[in-house]
CSV table of C-alpha atoms in Angstrom, one decimal:
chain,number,residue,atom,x,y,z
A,689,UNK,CA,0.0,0.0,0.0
A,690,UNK,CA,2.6,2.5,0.9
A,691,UNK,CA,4.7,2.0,-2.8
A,692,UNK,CA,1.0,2.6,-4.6
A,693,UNK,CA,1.0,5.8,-2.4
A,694,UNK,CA,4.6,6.7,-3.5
A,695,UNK,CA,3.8,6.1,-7.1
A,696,UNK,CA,0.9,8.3,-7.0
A,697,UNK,CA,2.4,10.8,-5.4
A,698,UNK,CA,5.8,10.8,-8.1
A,699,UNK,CA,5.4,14.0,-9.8
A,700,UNK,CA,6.4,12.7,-13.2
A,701,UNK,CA,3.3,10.7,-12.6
A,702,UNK,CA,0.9,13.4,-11.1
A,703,UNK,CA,1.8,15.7,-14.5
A,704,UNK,CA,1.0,12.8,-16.5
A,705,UNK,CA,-2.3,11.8,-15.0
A,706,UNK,CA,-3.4,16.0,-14.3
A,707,UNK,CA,-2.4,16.4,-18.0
A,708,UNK,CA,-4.2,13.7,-19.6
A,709,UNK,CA,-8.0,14.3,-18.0
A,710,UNK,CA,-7.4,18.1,-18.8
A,711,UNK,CA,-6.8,17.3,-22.2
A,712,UNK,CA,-9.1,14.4,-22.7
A,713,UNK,CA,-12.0,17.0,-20.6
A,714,UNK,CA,-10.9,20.1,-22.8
A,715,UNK,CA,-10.8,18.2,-26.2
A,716,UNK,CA,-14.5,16.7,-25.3
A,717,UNK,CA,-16.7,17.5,-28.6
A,718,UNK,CA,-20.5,15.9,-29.1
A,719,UNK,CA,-18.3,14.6,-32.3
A,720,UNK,CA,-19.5,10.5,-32.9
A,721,UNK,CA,-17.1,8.5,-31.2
A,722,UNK,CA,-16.5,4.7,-31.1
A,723,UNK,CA,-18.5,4.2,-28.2
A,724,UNK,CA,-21.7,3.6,-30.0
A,725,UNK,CA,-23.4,7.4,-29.5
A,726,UNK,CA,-27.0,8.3,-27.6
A,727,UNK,CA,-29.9,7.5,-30.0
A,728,UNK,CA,-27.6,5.2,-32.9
A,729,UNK,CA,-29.1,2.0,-31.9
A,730,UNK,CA,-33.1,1.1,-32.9
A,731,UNK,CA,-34.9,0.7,-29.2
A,732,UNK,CA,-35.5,-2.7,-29.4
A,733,UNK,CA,-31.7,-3.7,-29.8
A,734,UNK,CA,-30.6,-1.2,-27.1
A,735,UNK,CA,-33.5,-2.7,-24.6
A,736,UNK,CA,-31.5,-5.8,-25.9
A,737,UNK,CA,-27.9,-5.3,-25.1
A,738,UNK,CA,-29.0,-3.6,-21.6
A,739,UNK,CA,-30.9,-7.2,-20.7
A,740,UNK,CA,-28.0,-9.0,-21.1
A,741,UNK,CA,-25.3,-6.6,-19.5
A,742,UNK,CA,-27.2,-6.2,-16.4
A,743,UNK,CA,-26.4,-10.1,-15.0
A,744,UNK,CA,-22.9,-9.2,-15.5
A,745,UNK,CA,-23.2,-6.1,-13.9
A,746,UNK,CA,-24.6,-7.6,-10.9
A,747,UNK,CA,-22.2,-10.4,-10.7
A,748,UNK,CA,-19.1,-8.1,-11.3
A,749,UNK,CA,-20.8,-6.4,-7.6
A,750,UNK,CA,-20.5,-9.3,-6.0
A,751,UNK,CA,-17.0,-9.7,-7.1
A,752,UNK,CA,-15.9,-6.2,-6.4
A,753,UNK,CA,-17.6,-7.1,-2.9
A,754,UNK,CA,-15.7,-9.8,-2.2
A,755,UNK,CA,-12.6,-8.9,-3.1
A,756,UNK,CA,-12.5,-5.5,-1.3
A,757,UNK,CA,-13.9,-7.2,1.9
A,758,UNK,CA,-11.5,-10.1,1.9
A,759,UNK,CA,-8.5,-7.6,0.7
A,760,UNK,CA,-9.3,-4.4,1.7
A,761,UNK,CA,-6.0,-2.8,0.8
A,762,UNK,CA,-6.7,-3.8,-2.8
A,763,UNK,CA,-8.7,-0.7,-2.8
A,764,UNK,CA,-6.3,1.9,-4.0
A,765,UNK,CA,-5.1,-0.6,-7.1
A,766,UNK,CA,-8.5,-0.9,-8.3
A,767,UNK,CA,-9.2,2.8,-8.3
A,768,UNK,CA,-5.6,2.8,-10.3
A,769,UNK,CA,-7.2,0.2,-12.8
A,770,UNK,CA,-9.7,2.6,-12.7
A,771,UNK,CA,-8.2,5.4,-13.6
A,772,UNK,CA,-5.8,3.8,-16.2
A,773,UNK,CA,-8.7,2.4,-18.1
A,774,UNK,CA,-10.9,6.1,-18.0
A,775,UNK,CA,-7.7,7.7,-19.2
A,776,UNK,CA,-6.7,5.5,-22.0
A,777,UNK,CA,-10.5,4.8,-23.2
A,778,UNK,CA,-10.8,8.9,-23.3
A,779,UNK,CA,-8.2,9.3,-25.8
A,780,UNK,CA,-9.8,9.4,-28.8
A,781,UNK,CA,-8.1,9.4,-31.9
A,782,UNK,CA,-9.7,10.3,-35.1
A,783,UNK,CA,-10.9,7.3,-37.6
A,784,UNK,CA,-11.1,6.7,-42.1
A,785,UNK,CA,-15.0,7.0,-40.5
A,786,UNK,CA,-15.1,10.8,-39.5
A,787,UNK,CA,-16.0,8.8,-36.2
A,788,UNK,CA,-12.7,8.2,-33.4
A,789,UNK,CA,-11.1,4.8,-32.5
A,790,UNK,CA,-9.3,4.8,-28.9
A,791,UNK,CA,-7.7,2.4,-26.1
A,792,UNK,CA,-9.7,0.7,-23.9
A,793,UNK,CA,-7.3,0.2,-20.6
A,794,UNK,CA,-9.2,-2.4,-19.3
A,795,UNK,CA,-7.0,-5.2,-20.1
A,796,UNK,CA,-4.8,-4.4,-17.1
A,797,UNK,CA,-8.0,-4.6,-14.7
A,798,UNK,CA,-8.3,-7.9,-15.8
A,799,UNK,CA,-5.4,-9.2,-15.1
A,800,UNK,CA,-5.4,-8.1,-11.8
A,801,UNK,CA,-8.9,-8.7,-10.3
A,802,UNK,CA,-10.7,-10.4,-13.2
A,803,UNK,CA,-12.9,-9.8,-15.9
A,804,UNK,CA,-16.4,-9.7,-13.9
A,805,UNK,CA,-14.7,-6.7,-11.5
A,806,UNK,CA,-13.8,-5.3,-14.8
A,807,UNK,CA,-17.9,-4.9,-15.6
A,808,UNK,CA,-18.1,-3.1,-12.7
A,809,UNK,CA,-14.9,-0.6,-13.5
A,810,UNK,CA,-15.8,-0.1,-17.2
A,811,UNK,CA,-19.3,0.5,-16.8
A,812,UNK,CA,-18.2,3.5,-14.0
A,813,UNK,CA,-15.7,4.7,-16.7
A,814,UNK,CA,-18.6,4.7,-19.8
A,815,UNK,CA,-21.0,6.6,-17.8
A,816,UNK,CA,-19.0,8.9,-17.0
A,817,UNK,CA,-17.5,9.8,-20.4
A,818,UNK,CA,-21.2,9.3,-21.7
A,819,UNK,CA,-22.4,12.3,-19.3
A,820,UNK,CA,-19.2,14.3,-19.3
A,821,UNK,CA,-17.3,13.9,-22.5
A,822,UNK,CA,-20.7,12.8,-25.2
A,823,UNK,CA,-18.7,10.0,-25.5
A,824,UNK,CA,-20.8,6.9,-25.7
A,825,UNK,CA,-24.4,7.3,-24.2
A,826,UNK,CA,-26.9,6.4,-21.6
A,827,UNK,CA,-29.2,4.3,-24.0
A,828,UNK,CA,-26.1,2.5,-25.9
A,829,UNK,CA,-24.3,2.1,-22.3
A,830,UNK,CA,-26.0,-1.4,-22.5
A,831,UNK,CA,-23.7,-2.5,-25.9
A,832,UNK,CA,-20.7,-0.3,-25.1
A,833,UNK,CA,-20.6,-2.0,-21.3
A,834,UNK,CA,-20.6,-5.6,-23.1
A,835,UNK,CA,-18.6,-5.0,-25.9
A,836,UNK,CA,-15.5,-2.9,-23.6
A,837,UNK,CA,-16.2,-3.9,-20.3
A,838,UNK,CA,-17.6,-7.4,-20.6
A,839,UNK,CA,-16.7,-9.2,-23.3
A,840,UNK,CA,-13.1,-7.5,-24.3
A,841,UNK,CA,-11.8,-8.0,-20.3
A,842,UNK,CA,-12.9,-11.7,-20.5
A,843,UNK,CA,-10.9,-12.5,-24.0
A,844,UNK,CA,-7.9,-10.4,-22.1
A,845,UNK,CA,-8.3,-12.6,-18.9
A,846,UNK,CA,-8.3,-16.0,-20.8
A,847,UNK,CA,-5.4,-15.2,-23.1
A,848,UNK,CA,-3.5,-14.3,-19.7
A,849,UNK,CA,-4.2,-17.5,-17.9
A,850,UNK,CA,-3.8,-19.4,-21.1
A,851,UNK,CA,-0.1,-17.8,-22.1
A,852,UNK,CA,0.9,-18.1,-18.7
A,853,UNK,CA,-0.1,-22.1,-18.1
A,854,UNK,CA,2.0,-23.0,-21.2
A,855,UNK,CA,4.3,-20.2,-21.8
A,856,UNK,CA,4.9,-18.5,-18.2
A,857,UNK,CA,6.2,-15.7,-20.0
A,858,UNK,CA,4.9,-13.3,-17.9
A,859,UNK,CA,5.3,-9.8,-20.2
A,860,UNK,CA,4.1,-11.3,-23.1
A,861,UNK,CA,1.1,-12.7,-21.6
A,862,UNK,CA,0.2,-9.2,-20.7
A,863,UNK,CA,0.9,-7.7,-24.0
A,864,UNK,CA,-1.5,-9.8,-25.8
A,865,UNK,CA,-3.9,-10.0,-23.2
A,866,UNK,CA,-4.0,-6.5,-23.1
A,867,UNK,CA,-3.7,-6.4,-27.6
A,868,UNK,CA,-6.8,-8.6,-27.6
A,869,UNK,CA,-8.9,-7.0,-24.9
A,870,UNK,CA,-8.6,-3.6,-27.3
A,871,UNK,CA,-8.8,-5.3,-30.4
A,872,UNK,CA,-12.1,-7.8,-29.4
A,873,UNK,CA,-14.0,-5.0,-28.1
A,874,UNK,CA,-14.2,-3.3,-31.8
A,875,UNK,CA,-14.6,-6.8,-33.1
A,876,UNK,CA,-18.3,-6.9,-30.8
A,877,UNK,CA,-18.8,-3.4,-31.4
A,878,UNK,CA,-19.0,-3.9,-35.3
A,879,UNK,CA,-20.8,-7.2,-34.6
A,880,UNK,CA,-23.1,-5.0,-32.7
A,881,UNK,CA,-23.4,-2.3,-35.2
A,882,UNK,CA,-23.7,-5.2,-37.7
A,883,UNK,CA,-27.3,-6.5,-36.4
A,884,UNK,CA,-28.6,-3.6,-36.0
A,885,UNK,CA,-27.6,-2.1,-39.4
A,886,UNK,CA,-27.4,-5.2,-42.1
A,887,UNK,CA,-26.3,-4.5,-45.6
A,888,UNK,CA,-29.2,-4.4,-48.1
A,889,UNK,CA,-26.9,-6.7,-49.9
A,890,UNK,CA,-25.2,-9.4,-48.5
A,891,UNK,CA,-27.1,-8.5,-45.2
A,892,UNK,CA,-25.1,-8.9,-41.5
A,893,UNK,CA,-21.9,-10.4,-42.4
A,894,UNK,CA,-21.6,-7.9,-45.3
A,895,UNK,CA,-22.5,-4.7,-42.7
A,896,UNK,CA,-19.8,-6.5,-40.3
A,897,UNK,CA,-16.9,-6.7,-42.3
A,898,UNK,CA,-17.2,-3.4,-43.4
A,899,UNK,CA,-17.6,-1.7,-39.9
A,900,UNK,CA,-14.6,-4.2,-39.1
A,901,UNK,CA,-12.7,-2.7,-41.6
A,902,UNK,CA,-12.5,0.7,-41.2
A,903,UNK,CA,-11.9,0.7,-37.4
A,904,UNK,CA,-9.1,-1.8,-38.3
A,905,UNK,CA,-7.4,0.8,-40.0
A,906,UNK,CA,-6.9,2.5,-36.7
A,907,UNK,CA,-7.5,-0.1,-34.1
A,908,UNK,CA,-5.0,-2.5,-34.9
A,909,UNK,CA,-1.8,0.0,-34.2
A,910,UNK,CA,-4.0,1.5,-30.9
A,911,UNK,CA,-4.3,-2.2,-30.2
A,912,UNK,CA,-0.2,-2.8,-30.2
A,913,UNK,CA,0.5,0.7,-28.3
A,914,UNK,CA,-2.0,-0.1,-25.7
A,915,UNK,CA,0.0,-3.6,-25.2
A,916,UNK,CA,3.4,-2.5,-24.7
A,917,UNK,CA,1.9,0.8,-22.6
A,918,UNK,CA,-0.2,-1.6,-20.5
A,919,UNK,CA,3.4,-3.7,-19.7
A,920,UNK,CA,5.5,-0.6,-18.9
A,921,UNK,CA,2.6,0.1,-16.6
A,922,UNK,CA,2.7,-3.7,-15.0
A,923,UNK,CA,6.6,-2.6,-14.8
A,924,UNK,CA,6.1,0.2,-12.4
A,925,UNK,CA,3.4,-1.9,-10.4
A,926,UNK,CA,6.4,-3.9,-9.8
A,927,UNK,CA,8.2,-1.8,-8.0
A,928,UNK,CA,5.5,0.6,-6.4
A,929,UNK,CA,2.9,-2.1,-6.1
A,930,UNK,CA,4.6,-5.1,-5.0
A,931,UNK,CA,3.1,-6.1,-2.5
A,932,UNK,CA,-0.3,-6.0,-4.0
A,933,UNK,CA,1.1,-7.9,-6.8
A,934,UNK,CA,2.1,-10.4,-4.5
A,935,UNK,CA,-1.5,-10.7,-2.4
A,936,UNK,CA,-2.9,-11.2,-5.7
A,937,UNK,CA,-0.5,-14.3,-6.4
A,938,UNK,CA,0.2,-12.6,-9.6
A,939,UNK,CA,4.2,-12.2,-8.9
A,940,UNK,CA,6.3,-14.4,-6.5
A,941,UNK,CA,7.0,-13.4,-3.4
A,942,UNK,CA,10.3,-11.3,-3.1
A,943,UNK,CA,12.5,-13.0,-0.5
A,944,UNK,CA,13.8,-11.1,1.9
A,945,UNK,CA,16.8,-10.8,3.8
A,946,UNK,CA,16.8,-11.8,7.5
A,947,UNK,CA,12.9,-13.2,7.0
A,948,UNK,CA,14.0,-17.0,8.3
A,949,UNK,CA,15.1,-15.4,11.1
């Protein structure tokens, strides 16, 4: 707990986090924006999307309950995941689309406390860019919660565990885990878009690879960026956040000197 403090309190790291909301909150436009926008989707597939988000929403509570009750000095790492994933998620970068691709930063969340407190985290973060920065909306929150916070942090916890039980290389696990989490989330997003909006000709899968398309142009490099910014973070959890690291089983325990003793 006391490194997190330290790391928060580093003032390279205080500029980098006061400069980042400022320009994310002073760049905010009403422009479209990857988040599927207020009004895009017909009624009956937003009604949709919200019906089957909310179960995951109430199981990523229970989650988030138990964890903080069992650990409660977890607390501060999960407002860091937090954080990291409202930052990143906010950067938006313009698209081919006249719309905006960005980073989701919720692949590191999920790595550290799973993908169901992840639901819980990324829905936080997309309600408040939806009523602060028009990013996203309150009747699409249903589809952008199960396509960035749902879905993408389960594909980024799975490729974790899976890279790690056969590889135990421990970096690139979390590059791609954090890669895929970015990259599935557009994937569900046009898959989304896709049902809603099929192609007079050729109909869904038509609509789908299209919309796939042209945020791939952007996505796939945001995808790459986000993995190797996602490890330097993991780097400086290391040092500042060890023992977190360690109560999550997620690093071996550093052996100290004198501790047989």
């Amino acid at each position: 707990m006391l490194g997190l403090k330290k790391l928060f309190f580093k003032p390279t790291v205080l500029f980098f986090v006061g400069a980042s909301a400022c320009l994310t909150v002073g760049a905010a436009t009403p422009a479209q924006a990857m988040h599927i926008m207020e009004g895009y989707l017909p009624v009956g597939w937003a009604i949709f999307w919200w019906l089957v988000f909310f179960p995951c929403f109430a199981l990523g509570l229970r989650s988030l309950h138990r964890l903080t009750k069992e650990n409660p000095d977890l607390k501060l790492l999960l407002a860091l995941a937090g954080a990291f994933t409202f930052v990143l998620s906010a950067l938006k970068m313009p698209s081919v689309t006249g719309s905006s691709s960005h980073p989701t930063g919720t692949g590191l969340g999920a790595i550290l406390f799973g993908p169901m407190a992840m639901s819980v985290l990324g829905t936080l973060v997309l309600v408040f860019q939806a009523l602060l920065l028009a990013h996203g909306g309150i009747t699409t929150l249903g589809a952008n919660a199960m396509s960035m916070a749902v879905i993408g942090p389960f594909f980024a916890w799975g490729t974790y565990q899976l890279l790690m039980q056969y590889s135990k290389k421990q970096k690139l696990a979390i590059f791609l885990a954090a890669a895929l989490a970015n990259l599935i989330t557009y994937v569900v997003t046009s898959l989304q878009l896709a049902l809603a909006f099929p192609a007079e000709n050729g109909g869904i899968l038509v609509s789908f690879l299209k919309f796939a398309g042209i945020f791939a142009v952007t996505q796939i490099p945001l995808a790459i960026s986000e993995g190797f910014l996602t490890v330097l973070v993991w780097n400086w959890l290391s040092v500042y956040g060890r023992t977190e690291l360690e109560q999550l089983n997620l690093i071996k325990p550093e052996v100290r000197i004198g501790a047989e003793n």
